[in-house]
PDB file of C-alpha atoms in Angstrom:
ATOM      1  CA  UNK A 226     -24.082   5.747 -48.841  1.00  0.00           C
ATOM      2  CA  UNK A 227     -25.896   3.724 -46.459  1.00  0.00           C
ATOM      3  CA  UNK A 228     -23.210   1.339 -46.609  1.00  0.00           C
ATOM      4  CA  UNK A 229     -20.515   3.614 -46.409  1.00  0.00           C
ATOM      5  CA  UNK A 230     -22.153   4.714 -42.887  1.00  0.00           C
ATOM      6  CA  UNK A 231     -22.192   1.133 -41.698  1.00  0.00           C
ATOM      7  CA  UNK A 232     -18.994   0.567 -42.474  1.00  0.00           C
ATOM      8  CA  UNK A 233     -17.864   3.862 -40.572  1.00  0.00           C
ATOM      9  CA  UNK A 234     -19.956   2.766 -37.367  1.00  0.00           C
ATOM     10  CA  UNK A 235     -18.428  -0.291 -37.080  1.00  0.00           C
ATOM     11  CA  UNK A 236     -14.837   0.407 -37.263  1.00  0.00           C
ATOM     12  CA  UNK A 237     -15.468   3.376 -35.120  1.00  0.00           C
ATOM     13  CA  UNK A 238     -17.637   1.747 -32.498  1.00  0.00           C
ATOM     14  CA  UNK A 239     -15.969  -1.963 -33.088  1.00  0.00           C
ATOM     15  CA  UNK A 240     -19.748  -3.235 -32.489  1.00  0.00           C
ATOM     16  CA  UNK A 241     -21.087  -6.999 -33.213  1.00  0.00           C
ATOM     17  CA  UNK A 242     -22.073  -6.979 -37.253  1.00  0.00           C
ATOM     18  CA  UNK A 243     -25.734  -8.090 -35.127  1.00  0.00           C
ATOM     19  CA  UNK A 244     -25.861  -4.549 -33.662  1.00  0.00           C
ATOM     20  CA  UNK A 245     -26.407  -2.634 -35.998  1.00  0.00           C
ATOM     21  CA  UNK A 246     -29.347  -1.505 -38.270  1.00  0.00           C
ATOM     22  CA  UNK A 247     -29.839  -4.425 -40.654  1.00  0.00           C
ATOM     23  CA  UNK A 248     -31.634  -1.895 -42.809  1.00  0.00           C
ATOM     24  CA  UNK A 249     -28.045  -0.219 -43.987  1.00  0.00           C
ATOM     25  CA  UNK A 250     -26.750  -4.279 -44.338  1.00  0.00           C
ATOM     26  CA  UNK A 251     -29.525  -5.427 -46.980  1.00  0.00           C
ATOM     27  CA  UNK A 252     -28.488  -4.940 -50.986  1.00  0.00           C
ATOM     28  CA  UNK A 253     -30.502  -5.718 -53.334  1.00  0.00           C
ATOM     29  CA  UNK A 254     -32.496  -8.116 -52.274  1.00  0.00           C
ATOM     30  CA  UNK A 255     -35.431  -5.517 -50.911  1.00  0.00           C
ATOM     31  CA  UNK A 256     -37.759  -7.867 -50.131  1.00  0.00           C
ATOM     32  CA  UNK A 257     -35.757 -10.445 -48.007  1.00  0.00           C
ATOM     33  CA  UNK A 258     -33.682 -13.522 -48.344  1.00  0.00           C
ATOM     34  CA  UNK A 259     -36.256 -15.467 -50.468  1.00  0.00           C
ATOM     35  CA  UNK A 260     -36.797 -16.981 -54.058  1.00  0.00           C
ATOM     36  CA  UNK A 261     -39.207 -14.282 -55.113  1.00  0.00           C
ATOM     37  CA  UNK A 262     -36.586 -11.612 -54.244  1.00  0.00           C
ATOM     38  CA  UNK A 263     -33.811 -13.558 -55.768  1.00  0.00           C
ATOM     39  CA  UNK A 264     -35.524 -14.028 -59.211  1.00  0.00           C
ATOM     40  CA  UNK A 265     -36.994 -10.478 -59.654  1.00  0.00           C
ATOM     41  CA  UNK A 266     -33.313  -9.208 -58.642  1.00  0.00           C
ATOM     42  CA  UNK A 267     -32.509 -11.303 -61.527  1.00  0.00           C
ATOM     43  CA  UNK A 268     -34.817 -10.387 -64.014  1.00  0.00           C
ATOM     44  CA  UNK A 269     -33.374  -6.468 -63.435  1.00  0.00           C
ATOM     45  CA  UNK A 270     -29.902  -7.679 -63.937  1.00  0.00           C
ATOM     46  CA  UNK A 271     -30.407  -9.279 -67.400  1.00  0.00           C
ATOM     47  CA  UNK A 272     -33.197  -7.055 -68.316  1.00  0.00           C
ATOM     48  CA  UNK A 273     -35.299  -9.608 -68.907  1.00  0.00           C
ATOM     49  CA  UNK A 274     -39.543 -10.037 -68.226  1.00  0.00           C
ATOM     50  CA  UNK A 275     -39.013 -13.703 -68.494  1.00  0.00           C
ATOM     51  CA  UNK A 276     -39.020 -15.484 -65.033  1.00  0.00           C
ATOM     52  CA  UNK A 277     -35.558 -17.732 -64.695  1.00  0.00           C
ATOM     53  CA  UNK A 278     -35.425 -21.266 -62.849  1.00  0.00           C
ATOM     54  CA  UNK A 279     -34.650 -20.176 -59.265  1.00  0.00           C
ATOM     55  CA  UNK A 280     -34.000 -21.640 -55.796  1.00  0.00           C
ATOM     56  CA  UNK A 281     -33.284 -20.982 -51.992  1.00  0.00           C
ATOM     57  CA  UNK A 282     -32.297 -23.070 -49.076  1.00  0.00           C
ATOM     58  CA  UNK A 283     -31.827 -21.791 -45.966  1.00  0.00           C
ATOM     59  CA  UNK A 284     -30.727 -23.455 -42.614  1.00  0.00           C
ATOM     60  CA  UNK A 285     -29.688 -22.797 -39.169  1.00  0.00           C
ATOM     61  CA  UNK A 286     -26.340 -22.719 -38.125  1.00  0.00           C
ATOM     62  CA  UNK A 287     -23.991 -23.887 -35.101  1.00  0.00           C
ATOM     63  CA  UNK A 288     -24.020 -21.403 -32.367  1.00  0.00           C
ATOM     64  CA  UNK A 289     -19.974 -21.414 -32.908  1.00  0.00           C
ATOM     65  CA  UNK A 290     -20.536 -20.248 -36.652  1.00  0.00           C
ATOM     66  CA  UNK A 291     -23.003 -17.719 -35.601  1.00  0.00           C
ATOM     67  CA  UNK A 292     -20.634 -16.159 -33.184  1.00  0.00           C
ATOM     68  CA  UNK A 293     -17.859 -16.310 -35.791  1.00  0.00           C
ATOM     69  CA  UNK A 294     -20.317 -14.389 -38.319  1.00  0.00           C
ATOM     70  CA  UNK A 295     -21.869 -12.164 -35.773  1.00  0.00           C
ATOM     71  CA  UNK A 296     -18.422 -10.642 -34.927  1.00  0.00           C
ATOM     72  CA  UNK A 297     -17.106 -10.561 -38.131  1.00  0.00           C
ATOM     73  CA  UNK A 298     -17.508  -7.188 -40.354  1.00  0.00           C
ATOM     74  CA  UNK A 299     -17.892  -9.406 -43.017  1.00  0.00           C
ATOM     75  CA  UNK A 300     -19.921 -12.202 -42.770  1.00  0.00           C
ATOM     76  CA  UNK A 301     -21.089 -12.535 -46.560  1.00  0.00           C
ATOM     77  CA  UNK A 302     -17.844 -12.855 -47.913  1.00  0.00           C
ATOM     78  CA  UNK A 303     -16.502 -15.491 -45.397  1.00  0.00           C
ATOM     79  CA  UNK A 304     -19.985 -17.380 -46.232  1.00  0.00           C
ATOM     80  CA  UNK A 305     -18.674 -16.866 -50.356  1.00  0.00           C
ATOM     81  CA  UNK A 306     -14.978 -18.181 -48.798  1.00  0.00           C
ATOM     82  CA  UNK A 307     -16.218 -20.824 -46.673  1.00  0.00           C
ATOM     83  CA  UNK A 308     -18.841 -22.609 -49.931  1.00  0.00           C
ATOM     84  CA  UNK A 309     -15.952 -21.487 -52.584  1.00  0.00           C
ATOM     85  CA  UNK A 310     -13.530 -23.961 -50.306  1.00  0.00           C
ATOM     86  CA  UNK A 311     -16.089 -26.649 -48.849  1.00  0.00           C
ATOM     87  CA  UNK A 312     -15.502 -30.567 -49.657  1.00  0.00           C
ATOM     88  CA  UNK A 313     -19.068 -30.195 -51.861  1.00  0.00           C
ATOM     89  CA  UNK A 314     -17.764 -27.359 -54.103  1.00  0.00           C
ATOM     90  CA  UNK A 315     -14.432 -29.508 -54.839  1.00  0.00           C
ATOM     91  CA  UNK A 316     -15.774 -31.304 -57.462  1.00  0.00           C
ATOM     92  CA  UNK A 317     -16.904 -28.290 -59.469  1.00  0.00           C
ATOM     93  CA  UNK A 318     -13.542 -26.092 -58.848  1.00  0.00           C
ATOM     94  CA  UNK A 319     -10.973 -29.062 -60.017  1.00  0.00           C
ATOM     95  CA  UNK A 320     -13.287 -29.216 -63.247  1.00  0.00           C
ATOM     96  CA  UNK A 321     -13.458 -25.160 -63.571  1.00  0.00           C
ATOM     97  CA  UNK A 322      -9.558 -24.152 -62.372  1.00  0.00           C
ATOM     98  CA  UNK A 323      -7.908 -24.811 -65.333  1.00  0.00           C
ATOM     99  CA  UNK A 324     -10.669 -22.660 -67.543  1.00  0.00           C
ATOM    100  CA  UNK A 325     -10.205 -19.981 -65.539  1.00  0.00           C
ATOM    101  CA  UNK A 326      -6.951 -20.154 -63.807  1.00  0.00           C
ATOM    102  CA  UNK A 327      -5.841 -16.950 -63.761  1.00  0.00           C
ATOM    103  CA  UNK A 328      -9.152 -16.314 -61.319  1.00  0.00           C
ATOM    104  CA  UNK A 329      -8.393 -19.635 -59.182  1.00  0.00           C
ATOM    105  CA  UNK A 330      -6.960 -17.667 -56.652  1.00  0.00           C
ATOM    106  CA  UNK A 331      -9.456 -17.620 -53.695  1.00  0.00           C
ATOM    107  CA  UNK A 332      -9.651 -14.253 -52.482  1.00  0.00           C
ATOM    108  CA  UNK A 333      -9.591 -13.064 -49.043  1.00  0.00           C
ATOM    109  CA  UNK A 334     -12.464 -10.847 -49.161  1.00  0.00           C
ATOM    110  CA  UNK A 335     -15.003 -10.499 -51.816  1.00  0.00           C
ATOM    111  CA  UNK A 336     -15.999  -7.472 -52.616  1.00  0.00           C
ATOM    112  CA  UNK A 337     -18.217  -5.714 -55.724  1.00  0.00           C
ATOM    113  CA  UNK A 338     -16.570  -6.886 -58.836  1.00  0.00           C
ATOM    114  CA  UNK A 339     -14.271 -10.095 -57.353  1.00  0.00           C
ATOM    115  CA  UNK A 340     -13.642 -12.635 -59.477  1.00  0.00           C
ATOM    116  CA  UNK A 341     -13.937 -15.859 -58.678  1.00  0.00           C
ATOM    117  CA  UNK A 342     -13.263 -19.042 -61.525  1.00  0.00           C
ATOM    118  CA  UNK A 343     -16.786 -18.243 -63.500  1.00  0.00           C
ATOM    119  CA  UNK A 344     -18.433 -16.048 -61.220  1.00  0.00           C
ATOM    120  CA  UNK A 345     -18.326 -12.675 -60.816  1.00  0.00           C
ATOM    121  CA  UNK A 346     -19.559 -10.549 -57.235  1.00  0.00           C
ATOM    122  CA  UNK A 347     -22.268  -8.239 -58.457  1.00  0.00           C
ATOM    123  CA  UNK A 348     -23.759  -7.493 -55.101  1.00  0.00           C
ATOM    124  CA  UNK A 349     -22.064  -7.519 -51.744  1.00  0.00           C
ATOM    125  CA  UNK A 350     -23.287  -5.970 -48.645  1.00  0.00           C
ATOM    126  CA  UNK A 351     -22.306  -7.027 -45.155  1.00  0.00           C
ATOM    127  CA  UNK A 352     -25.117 -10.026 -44.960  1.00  0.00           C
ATOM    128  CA  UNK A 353     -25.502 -10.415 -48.639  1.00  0.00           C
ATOM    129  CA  UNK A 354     -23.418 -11.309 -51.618  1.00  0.00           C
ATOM    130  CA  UNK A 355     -24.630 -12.196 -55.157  1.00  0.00           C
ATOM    131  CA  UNK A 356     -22.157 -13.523 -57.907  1.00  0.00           C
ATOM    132  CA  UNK A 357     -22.934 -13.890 -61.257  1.00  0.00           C
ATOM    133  CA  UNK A 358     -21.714 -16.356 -64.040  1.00  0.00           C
ATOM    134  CA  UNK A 359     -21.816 -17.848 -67.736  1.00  0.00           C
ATOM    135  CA  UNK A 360     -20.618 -20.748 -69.341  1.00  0.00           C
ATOM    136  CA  UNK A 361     -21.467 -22.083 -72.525  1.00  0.00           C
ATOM    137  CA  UNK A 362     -24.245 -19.365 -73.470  1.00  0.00           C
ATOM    138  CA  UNK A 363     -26.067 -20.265 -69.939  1.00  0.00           C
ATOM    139  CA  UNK A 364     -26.718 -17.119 -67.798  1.00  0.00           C
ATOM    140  CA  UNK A 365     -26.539 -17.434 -63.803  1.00  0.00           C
ATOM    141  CA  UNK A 366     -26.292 -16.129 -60.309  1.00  0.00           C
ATOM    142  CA  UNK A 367     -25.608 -17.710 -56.997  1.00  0.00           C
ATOM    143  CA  UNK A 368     -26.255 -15.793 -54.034  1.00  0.00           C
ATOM    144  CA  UNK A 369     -25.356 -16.450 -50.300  1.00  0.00           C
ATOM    145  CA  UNK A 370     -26.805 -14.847 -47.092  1.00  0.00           C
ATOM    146  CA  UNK A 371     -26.648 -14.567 -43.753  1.00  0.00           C
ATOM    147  CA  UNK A 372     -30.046 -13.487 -41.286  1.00  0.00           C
ATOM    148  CA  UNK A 373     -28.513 -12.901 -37.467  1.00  0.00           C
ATOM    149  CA  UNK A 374     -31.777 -12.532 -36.225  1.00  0.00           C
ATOM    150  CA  UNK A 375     -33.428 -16.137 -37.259  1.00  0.00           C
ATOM    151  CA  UNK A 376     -29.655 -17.703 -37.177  1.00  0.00           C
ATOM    152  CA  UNK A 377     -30.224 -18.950 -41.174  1.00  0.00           C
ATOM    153  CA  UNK A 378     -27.967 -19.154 -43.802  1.00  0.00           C
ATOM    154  CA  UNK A 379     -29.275 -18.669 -47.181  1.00  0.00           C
ATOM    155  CA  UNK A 380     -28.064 -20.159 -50.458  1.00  0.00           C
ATOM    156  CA  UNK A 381     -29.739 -19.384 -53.609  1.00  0.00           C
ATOM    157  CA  UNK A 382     -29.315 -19.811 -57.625  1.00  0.00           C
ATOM    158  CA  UNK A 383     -31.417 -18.245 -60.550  1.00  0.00           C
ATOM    159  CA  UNK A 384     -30.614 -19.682 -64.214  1.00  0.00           C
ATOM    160  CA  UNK A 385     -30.955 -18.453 -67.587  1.00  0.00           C
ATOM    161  CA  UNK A 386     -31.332 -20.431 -70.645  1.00  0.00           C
ATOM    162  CA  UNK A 387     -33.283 -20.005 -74.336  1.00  0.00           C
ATOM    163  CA  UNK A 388     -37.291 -20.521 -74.373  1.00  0.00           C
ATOM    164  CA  UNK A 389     -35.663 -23.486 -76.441  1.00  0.00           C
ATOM    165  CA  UNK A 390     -33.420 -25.376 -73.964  1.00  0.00           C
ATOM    166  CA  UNK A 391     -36.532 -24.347 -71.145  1.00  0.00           C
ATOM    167  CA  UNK A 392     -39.107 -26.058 -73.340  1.00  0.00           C
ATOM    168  CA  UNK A 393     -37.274 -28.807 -73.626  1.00  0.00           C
ATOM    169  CA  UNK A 394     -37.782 -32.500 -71.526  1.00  0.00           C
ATOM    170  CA  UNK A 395     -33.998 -32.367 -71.012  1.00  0.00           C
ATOM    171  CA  UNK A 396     -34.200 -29.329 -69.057  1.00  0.00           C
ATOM    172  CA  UNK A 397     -37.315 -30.000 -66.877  1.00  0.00           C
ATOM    173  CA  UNK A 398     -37.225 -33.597 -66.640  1.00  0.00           C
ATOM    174  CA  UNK A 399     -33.387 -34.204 -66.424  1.00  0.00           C
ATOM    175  CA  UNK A 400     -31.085 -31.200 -65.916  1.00  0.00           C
ATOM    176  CA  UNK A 401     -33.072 -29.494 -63.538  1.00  0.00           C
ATOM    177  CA  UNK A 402     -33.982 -32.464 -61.248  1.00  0.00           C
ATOM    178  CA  UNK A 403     -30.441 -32.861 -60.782  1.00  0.00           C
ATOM    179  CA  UNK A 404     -29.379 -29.659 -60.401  1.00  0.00           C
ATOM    180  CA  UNK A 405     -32.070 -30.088 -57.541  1.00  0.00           C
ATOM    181  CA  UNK A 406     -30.672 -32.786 -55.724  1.00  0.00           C
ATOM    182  CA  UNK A 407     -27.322 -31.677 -56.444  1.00  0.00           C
ATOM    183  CA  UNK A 408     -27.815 -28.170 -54.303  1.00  0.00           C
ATOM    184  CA  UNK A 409     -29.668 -30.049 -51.515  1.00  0.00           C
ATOM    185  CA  UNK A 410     -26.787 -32.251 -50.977  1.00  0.00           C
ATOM    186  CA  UNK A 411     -24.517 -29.631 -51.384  1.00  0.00           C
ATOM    187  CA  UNK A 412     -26.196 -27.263 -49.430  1.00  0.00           C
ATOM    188  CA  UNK A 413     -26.797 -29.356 -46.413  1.00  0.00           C
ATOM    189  CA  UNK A 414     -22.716 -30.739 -46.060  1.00  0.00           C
ATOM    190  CA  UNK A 415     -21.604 -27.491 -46.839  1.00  0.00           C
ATOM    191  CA  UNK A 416     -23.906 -25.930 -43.884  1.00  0.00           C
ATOM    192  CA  UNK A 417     -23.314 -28.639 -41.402  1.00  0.00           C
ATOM    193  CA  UNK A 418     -19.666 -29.630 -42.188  1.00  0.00           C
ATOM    194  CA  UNK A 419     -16.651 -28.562 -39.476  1.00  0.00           C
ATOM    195  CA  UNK A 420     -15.677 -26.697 -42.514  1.00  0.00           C
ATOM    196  CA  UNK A 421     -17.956 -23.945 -41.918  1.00  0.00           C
ATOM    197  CA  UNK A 422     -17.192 -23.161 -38.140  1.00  0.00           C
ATOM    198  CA  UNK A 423     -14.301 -20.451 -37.237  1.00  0.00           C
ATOM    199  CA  UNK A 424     -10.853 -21.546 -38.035  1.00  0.00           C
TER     200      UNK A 424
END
């Protein structure tokens, strides 16, 4: 309902998305836009007491994209547009289009329930959008974030495997070192890249 009211105030009063009580634009991430928050969200969503790998970046932002976002009603979803059609992401969406084609369209606003190649929007408030996905028996969610008042973007992944494939040296020693790296490099061109200001 919250949401709802948000919504309703800001078509009716055509106010900055910065305005506005960022108490009504917070989902489900309670406690803030951090790791903790991310991975117990997480844990509810696949019922699960078992802690998943997690991660969060977060970064500043040009003041040009923080104008764009602070004006925009939406500023999750054109963070979820603007990572879904980055240089970085290329690689993994010419692999992933032609297993899920018939999602491959990129949408113009993603909303609860969007679907996007793999992923799937689960949460999406006006700062806040989580999107969850599975492939091959691996369990995941990627969330993206926006804080107006410390000018940060926030980027974040959980990951679920079997005790088995956690145990293992692959996973810790290999897969998830790389996967590290990987979302660094990522994370950084994809925050600092021309592709993320206004068009």
């Amino acid at each position: 309902m919250g949401i709802i009211i948000m919504i309703s105030t800001f078509l009716l009063t055509n106010k900055p998305i910065i305005s506005l009580n960022r108490r009504l634009l917070h989902g489900a991430l309670a406690g803030g836009f951090s790791r903790e928050a991310l991975q117990q969200w997480s844990m509810q969503e696949w019922n699960d007491k078992h802690s998943p790998y997690s991660d969060l970046l977060s970064q500043k932002v040009s003041t040009a994209s923080i104008d764009y976002l602070n004006e925009h009603p939406h500023p999750s979803s054109e963070l979820a547009k603007f990572f879904f059609k980055s240089v970085p992401f290329a690689p993994e969406r010419i692999i992933l289009t032609p297993f899920r084609y018939q999602h491959s369209a990129l949408p113009n606003i993603f909303t609860e329930g969007t679907k996007y190649l793999f992923w799937t929007v689960r949460v999406h408030t006006p700062l806040e959008i989580i999107l969850r996905w599975q492939l091959n028996g691996i369990d995941g969610c990627t969330m993206i974030a926006y804080d107006p008042q410390l000018r940060k973007v926030y980027h974040g992944h959980c990951i679920y495997v079997s005790n088995e494939v956690k145990s293992s040296g692959l996973f810790r020693y290999v897969m998830i070192p790389l996967h590290e790296k990987y979302a660094r490099l990522r994370y950084y061109l994809f925050s600092s890249s021309s592709s993320f200001l206004a068009p």
